[in-house]
Backbone as numpy.savetxt, mean C-alpha at the origin, in Angstrom:
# Nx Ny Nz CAx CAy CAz Cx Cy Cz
13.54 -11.00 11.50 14.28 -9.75 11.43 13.32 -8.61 11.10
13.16 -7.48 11.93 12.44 -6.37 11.67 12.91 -5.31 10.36
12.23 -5.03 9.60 12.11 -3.94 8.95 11.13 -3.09 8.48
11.80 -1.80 8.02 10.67 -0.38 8.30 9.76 -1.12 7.20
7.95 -0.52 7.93 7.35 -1.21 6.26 7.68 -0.34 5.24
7.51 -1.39 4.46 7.51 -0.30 2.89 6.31 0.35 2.56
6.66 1.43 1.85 5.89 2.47 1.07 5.20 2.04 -0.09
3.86 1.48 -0.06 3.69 1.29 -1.44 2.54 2.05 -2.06
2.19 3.10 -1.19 1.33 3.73 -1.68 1.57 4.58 -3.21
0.94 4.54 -4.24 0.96 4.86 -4.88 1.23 4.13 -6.17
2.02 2.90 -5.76 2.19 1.43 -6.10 1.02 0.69 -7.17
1.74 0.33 -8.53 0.10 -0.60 -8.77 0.06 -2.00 -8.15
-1.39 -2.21 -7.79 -0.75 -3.69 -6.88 -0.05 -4.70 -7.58
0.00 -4.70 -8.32 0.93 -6.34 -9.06 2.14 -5.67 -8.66
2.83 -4.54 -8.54 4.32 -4.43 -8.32 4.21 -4.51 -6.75
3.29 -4.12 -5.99 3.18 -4.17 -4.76 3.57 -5.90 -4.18
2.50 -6.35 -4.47 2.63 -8.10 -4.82 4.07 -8.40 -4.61
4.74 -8.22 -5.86 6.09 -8.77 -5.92 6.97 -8.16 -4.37
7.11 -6.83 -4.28 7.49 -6.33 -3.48 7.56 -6.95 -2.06
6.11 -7.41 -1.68 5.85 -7.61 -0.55 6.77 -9.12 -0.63
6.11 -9.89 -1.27 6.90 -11.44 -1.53 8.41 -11.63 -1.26
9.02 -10.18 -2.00 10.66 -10.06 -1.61 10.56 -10.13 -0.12
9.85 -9.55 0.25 10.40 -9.18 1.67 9.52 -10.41 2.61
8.70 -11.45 2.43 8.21 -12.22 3.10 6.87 -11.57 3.91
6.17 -10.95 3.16 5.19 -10.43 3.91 4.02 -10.55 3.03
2.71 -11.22 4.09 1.88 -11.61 3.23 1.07 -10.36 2.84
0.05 -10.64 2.07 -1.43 -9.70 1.53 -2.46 -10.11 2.12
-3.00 -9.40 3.65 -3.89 -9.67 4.10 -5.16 -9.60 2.98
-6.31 -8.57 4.17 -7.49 -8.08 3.25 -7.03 -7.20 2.15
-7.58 -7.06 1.04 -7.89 -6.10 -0.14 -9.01 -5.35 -0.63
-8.73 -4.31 -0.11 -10.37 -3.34 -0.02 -10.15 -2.76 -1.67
-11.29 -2.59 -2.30 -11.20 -1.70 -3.68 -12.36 -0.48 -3.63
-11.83 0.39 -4.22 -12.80 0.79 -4.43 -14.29 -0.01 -5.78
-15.70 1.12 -5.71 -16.10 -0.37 -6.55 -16.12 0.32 -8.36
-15.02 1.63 -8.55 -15.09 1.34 -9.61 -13.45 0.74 -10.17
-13.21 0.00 -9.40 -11.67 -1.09 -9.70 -12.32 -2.10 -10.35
-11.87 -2.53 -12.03 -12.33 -3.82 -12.42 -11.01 -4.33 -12.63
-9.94 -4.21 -12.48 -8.72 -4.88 -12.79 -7.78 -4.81 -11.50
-7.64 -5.50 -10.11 -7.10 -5.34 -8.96 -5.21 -5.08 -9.69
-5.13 -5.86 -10.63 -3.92 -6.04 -10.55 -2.69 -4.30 -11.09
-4.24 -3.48 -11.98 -3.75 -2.66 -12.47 -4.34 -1.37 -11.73
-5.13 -1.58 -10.38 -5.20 -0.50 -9.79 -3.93 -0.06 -8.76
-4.07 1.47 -8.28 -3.13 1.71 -7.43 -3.28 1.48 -6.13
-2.60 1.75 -5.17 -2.57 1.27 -3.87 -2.70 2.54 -3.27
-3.59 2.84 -2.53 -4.28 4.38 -1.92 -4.20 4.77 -0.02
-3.51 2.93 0.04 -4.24 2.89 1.82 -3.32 1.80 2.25
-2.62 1.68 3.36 -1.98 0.21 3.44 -1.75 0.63 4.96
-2.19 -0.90 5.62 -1.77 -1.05 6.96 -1.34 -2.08 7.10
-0.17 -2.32 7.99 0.49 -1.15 8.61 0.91 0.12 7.90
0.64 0.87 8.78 0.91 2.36 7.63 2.69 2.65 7.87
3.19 3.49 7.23 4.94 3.34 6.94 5.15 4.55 8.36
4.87 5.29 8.51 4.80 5.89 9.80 3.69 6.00 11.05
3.90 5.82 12.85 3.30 6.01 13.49 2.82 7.40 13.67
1.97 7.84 14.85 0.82 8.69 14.62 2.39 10.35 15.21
3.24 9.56 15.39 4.70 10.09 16.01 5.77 10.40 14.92
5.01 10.23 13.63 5.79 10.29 12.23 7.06 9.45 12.58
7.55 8.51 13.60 8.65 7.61 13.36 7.79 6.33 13.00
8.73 5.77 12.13 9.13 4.69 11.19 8.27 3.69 12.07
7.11 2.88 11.17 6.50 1.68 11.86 7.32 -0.13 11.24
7.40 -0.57 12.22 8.06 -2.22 11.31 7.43 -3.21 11.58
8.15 -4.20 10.53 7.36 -5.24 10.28 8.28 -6.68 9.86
7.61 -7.53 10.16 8.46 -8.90 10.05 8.02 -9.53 9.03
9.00 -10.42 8.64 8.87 -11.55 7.72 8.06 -12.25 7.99
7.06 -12.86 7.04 5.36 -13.79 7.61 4.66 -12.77 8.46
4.48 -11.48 8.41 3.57 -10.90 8.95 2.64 -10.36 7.70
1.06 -9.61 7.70 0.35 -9.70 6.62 0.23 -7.84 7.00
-0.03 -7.12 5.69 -0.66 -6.36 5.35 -1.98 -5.93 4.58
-2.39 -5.23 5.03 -3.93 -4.97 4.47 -3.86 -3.76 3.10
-4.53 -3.47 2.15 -4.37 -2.67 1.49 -5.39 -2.44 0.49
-5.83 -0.83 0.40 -6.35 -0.84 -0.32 -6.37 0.11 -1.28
-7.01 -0.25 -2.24 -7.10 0.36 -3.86 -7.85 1.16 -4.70
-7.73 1.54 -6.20 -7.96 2.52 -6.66 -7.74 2.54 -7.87
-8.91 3.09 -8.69 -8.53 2.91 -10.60 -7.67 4.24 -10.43
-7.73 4.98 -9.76 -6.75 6.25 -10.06 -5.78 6.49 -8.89
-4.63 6.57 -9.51 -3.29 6.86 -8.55 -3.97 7.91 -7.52
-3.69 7.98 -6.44 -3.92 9.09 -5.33 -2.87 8.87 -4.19
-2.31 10.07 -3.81 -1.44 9.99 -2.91 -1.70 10.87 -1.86
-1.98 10.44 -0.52 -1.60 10.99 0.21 -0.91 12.07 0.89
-1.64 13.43 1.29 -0.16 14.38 1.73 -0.80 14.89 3.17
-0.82 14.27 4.57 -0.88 15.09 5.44 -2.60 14.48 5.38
-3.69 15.39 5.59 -4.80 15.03 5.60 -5.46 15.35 4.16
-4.65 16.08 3.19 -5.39 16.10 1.94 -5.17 14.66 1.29
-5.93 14.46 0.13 -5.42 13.76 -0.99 -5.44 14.15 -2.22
-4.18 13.98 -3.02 -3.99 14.61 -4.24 -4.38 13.54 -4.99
-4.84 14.03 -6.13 -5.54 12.83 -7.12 -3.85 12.87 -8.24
-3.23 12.33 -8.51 -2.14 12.64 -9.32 -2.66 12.29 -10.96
-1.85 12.81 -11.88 -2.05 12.34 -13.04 -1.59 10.88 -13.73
-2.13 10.23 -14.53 -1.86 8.46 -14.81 -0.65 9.22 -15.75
0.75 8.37 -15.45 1.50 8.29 -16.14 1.19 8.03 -17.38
């Protein structure tokens, strides 16, 4: 059954983790940056499949299919071609 991917940018990966698992989708590669010493408590900065095509409509994804993603000691989100560095909760 197809569904839109999820959004997890901004995500720390251990909630990402769980997330993906709900939905049956594995964790391909995991890129870090190299000042990440704790994967589980960095954020998620980058993920492909990305949640929209280059057409801003909705990209999907199946159950047992893998995503790639990568990370970050500091939350950063995405807006358009900038990136905002956000503040750590």
């Amino acid at each position: 059954e197809k569904m839109k991917v999820p959004d997890l940018l901004g995500m720390k990966f251990s909630e990402a983790q769980i997330l993906l698992e709900g939905y049956g989708i594995q964790i391909g590669a995991v890129i870090t940056e190299p000042d990440v010493a704790d994967t589980l408590e960095a954020f998620v900065i980058k993920q492909n499949p990305p949640i929209k095509d280059l057409d801003d409509l909705p990209v999907y994804i199946q159950s047992g299919q893998i995503m790639d993603l990568w990370l970050s000691k500091t939350q950063k989100v995405a807006r358009d071609s900038a990136v905002i560095v956000a503040p750590r909760p």
